[in-house]
């Protein structure tokens, strides 16, 4: 009799669906984000942890990484008209509440690459009057889009 082995694809799929189900399906509407920076950041960290559990050549890894990048890009660089990270009405400066929520995500997720990137990000924008320099934005996007970020196991 042949033994059927269900791991890891079924385990990766089950974890993927469970994580998707734990988060809202609608994230953005009416030109803005429907959720707080803290929530979006927490979800990014959850996806980072998920990515460490699935094979990098898995479709679930690729899909999870897309989701991770969506959350991370939004909390750091949102250019949505109704929830911009660097609003023109604030002279292109990130608002204190947004920064406070980013700090909370980083402090609640020690040892994660997400927390390290958020901490670096806050330092860079603070040094620039809470503004994002074009050079750092380009470097940050390059990091987020890198095939090696976040590191998988």
mmCIF file with all atom_site columns, N, CA and C in Angstrom, residues 26-41 43 70-71 74-75 78 80-84 98:
data_model
loop_
_atom_site.group_PDB
_atom_site.id
_atom_site.type_symbol
_atom_site.label_atom_id
_atom_site.label_alt_id
_atom_site.label_comp_id
_atom_site.label_asym_id
_atom_site.label_entity_id
_atom_site.label_seq_id
_atom_site.pdbx_PDB_ins_code
_atom_site.Cartn_x
_atom_site.Cartn_y
_atom_site.Cartn_z
_atom_site.occupancy
_atom_site.B_iso_or_equiv
_atom_site.pdbx_formal_charge
_atom_site.auth_seq_id
_atom_site.auth_comp_id
_atom_site.auth_asym_id
_atom_site.auth_atom_id
_atom_site.pdbx_PDB_model_num
ATOM 1  N N  . UNK A 1 26 ? -10.769 43.225 2.354  1.00 0.00 ? 26 UNK A N  1
ATOM 2  C CA . UNK A 1 26 ? -10.757 44.560 1.764  1.00 0.00 ? 26 UNK A CA 1
ATOM 3  C C  . UNK A 1 26 ? -9.843  45.448 2.605  1.00 0.00 ? 26 UNK A C  1
ATOM 4  N N  . UNK A 1 27 ? -8.762  45.878 1.996  1.00 0.00 ? 27 UNK A N  1
ATOM 5  C CA . UNK A 1 27 ? -7.789  46.706 2.706  1.00 0.00 ? 27 UNK A CA 1
ATOM 6  C C  . UNK A 1 27 ? -7.915  48.183 2.348  1.00 0.00 ? 27 UNK A C  1
ATOM 7  N N  . UNK A 1 28 ? -8.227  48.434 1.089  1.00 0.00 ? 28 UNK A N  1
ATOM 8  C CA . UNK A 1 28 ? -8.258  49.796 0.581  1.00 0.00 ? 28 UNK A CA 1
ATOM 9  C C  . UNK A 1 28 ? -9.608  50.081 -0.060 1.00 0.00 ? 28 UNK A C  1
ATOM 10 N N  . UNK A 1 29 ? -10.118 51.302 0.136  1.00 0.00 ? 29 UNK A N  1
ATOM 11 C CA . UNK A 1 29 ? -11.374 51.715 -0.489 1.00 0.00 ? 29 UNK A CA 1
ATOM 12 C C  . UNK A 1 29 ? -11.432 53.239 -0.493 1.00 0.00 ? 29 UNK A C  1
ATOM 13 N N  . UNK A 1 30 ? -12.105 53.774 -1.483 1.00 0.00 ? 30 UNK A N  1
ATOM 14 C CA . UNK A 1 30 ? -12.307 55.228 -1.580 1.00 0.00 ? 30 UNK A CA 1
ATOM 15 C C  . UNK A 1 30 ? -11.015 56.020 -1.473 1.00 0.00 ? 30 UNK A C  1
ATOM 16 N N  . UNK A 1 31 ? -9.971  55.535 -2.095 1.00 0.00 ? 31 UNK A N  1
ATOM 17 C CA . UNK A 1 31 ? -8.714  56.268 -2.132 1.00 0.00 ? 31 UNK A CA 1
ATOM 18 C C  . UNK A 1 31 ? -7.929  56.251 -0.838 1.00 0.00 ? 31 UNK A C  1
ATOM 19 N N  . UNK A 1 32 ? -8.243  55.319 0.043  1.00 0.00 ? 32 UNK A N  1
ATOM 20 C CA . UNK A 1 32 ? -7.526  55.264 1.308  1.00 0.00 ? 32 UNK A CA 1
ATOM 21 C C  . UNK A 1 32 ? -7.475  53.863 1.867  1.00 0.00 ? 32 UNK A C  1
ATOM 22 N N  . UNK A 1 33 ? -6.778  53.744 2.968  1.00 0.00 ? 33 UNK A N  1
ATOM 23 C CA . UNK A 1 33 ? -6.663  52.464 3.659  1.00 0.00 ? 33 UNK A CA 1
ATOM 24 C C  . UNK A 1 33 ? -7.747  52.403 4.730  1.00 0.00 ? 33 UNK A C  1
ATOM 25 N N  . UNK A 1 34 ? -8.368  51.254 4.862  1.00 0.00 ? 34 UNK A N  1
ATOM 26 C CA . UNK A 1 34 ? -9.452  51.083 5.836  1.00 0.00 ? 34 UNK A CA 1
ATOM 27 C C  . UNK A 1 34 ? -8.946  50.668 7.211  1.00 0.00 ? 34 UNK A C  1
ATOM 28 N N  . UNK A 1 35 ? -7.617  50.514 7.359  1.00 0.00 ? 35 UNK A N  1
ATOM 29 C CA . UNK A 1 35 ? -7.055  49.979 8.603  1.00 0.00 ? 35 UNK A CA 1
ATOM 30 C C  . UNK A 1 35 ? -5.902  50.850 9.078  1.00 0.00 ? 35 UNK A C  1
ATOM 31 N N  . UNK A 1 36 ? -5.608  50.761 10.366 1.00 0.00 ? 36 UNK A N  1
ATOM 32 C CA . UNK A 1 36 ? -4.548  51.583 10.950 1.00 0.00 ? 36 UNK A CA 1
ATOM 33 C C  . UNK A 1 36 ? -3.163  51.104 10.520 1.00 0.00 ? 36 UNK A C  1
ATOM 34 N N  . UNK A 1 37 ? -2.202  51.985 10.670 1.00 0.00 ? 37 UNK A N  1
ATOM 35 C CA . UNK A 1 37 ? -0.804  51.637 10.402 1.00 0.00 ? 37 UNK A CA 1
ATOM 36 C C  . UNK A 1 37 ? -0.392  50.490 11.312 1.00 0.00 ? 37 UNK A C  1
ATOM 37 N N  . UNK A 1 38 ? -0.825  50.527 12.554 1.00 0.00 ? 38 UNK A N  1
ATOM 38 C CA . UNK A 1 38 ? -0.504  49.465 13.517 1.00 0.00 ? 38 UNK A CA 1
ATOM 39 C C  . UNK A 1 38 ? -1.041  48.118 13.042 1.00 0.00 ? 38 UNK A C  1
ATOM 40 N N  . UNK A 1 39 ? -2.292  48.082 12.601 1.00 0.00 ? 39 UNK A N  1
ATOM 41 C CA . UNK A 1 39 ? -2.858  46.817 12.109 1.00 0.00 ? 39 UNK A CA 1
ATOM 42 C C  . UNK A 1 39 ? -2.095  46.318 10.880 1.00 0.00 ? 39 UNK A C  1
ATOM 43 N N  . UNK A 1 40 ? -1.864  47.213 9.938  1.00 0.00 ? 40 UNK A N  1
ATOM 44 C CA . UNK A 1 40 ? -1.174  46.820 8.708  1.00 0.00 ? 40 UNK A CA 1
ATOM 45 C C  . UNK A 1 40 ? 0.249   46.338 9.015  1.00 0.00 ? 40 UNK A C  1
ATOM 46 N N  . UNK A 1 41 ? 0.918   47.006 9.950  1.00 0.00 ? 41 UNK A N  1
ATOM 47 C CA . UNK A 1 41 ? 2.263   46.601 10.335 1.00 0.00 ? 41 UNK A CA 1
ATOM 48 C C  . UNK A 1 41 ? 2.280   45.246 11.026 1.00 0.00 ? 41 UNK A C  1
ATOM 49 N N  . UNK A 1 43 ? 0.141   42.886 10.533 1.00 0.00 ? 43 UNK A N  1
ATOM 50 C CA . UNK A 1 43 ? -0.107  41.882 9.493  1.00 0.00 ? 43 UNK A CA 1
ATOM 51 C C  . UNK A 1 43 ? 1.151   41.627 8.661  1.00 0.00 ? 43 UNK A C  1
ATOM 52 N N  . UNK A 1 70 ? 2.766   44.299 0.150  1.00 0.00 ? 70 UNK A N  1
ATOM 53 C CA . UNK A 1 70 ? 1.634   45.235 0.150  1.00 0.00 ? 70 UNK A CA 1
ATOM 54 C C  . UNK A 1 70 ? 1.546   45.965 1.480  1.00 0.00 ? 70 UNK A C  1
ATOM 55 N N  . UNK A 1 71 ? 1.585   45.208 2.565  1.00 0.00 ? 71 UNK A N  1
ATOM 56 C CA . UNK A 1 71 ? 1.485   45.817 3.888  1.00 0.00 ? 71 UNK A CA 1
ATOM 57 C C  . UNK A 1 71 ? 2.678   46.723 4.178  1.00 0.00 ? 71 UNK A C  1
ATOM 58 N N  . UNK A 1 74 ? 2.708   49.935 2.126  1.00 0.00 ? 74 UNK A N  1
ATOM 59 C CA . UNK A 1 74 ? 1.692   50.889 2.584  1.00 0.00 ? 74 UNK A CA 1
ATOM 60 C C  . UNK A 1 74 ? 2.135   51.623 3.849  1.00 0.00 ? 74 UNK A C  1
ATOM 61 N N  . UNK A 1 75 ? 2.588   50.886 4.845  1.00 0.00 ? 75 UNK A N  1
ATOM 62 C CA . UNK A 1 75 ? 2.889   51.559 6.121  1.00 0.00 ? 75 UNK A CA 1
ATOM 63 C C  . UNK A 1 75 ? 4.092   52.492 6.025  1.00 0.00 ? 75 UNK A C  1
ATOM 64 N N  . UNK A 1 78 ? 2.905   54.880 1.728  1.00 0.00 ? 78 UNK A N  1
ATOM 65 C CA . UNK A 1 78 ? 1.581   55.071 1.142  1.00 0.00 ? 78 UNK A CA 1
ATOM 66 C C  . UNK A 1 78 ? 1.462   56.391 0.388  1.00 0.00 ? 78 UNK A C  1
ATOM 67 N N  . UNK A 1 80 ? -1.599  56.827 -1.209 1.00 0.00 ? 80 UNK A N  1
ATOM 68 C CA . UNK A 1 80 ? -3.042  56.872 -1.422 1.00 0.00 ? 80 UNK A CA 1
ATOM 69 C C  . UNK A 1 80 ? -3.549  58.280 -1.097 1.00 0.00 ? 80 UNK A C  1
ATOM 70 N N  . UNK A 1 81 ? -4.473  58.803 -1.899 1.00 0.00 ? 81 UNK A N  1
ATOM 71 C CA . UNK A 1 81 ? -4.917  60.184 -1.703 1.00 0.00 ? 81 UNK A CA 1
ATOM 72 C C  . UNK A 1 81 ? -5.498  60.471 -0.318 1.00 0.00 ? 81 UNK A C  1
ATOM 73 N N  . UNK A 1 82 ? -6.235  59.509 0.241  1.00 0.00 ? 82 UNK A N  1
ATOM 74 C CA . UNK A 1 82 ? -6.869  59.763 1.539  1.00 0.00 ? 82 UNK A CA 1
ATOM 75 C C  . UNK A 1 82 ? -6.083  59.254 2.743  1.00 0.00 ? 82 UNK A C  1
ATOM 76 N N  . UNK A 1 83 ? -5.011  58.522 2.506  1.00 0.00 ? 83 UNK A N  1
ATOM 77 C CA . UNK A 1 83 ? -4.143  58.082 3.612  1.00 0.00 ? 83 UNK A CA 1
ATOM 78 C C  . UNK A 1 83 ? -2.681  58.094 3.154  1.00 0.00 ? 83 UNK A C  1
ATOM 79 N N  . UNK A 1 84 ? -2.169  59.278 2.833  1.00 0.00 ? 84 UNK A N  1
ATOM 80 C CA . UNK A 1 84 ? -0.760  59.337 2.418  1.00 0.00 ? 84 UNK A CA 1
ATOM 81 C C  . UNK A 1 84 ? 0.170   59.266 3.629  1.00 0.00 ? 84 UNK A C  1
ATOM 82 N N  . UNK A 1 98 ? 1.384   58.584 12.869 1.00 0.00 ? 98 UNK A N  1
ATOM 83 C CA . UNK A 1 98 ? 1.823   57.523 11.953 1.00 0.00 ? 98 UNK A CA 1
ATOM 84 C C  . UNK A 1 98 ? 3.151   56.955 12.457 1.00 0.00 ? 98 UNK A C  1
#
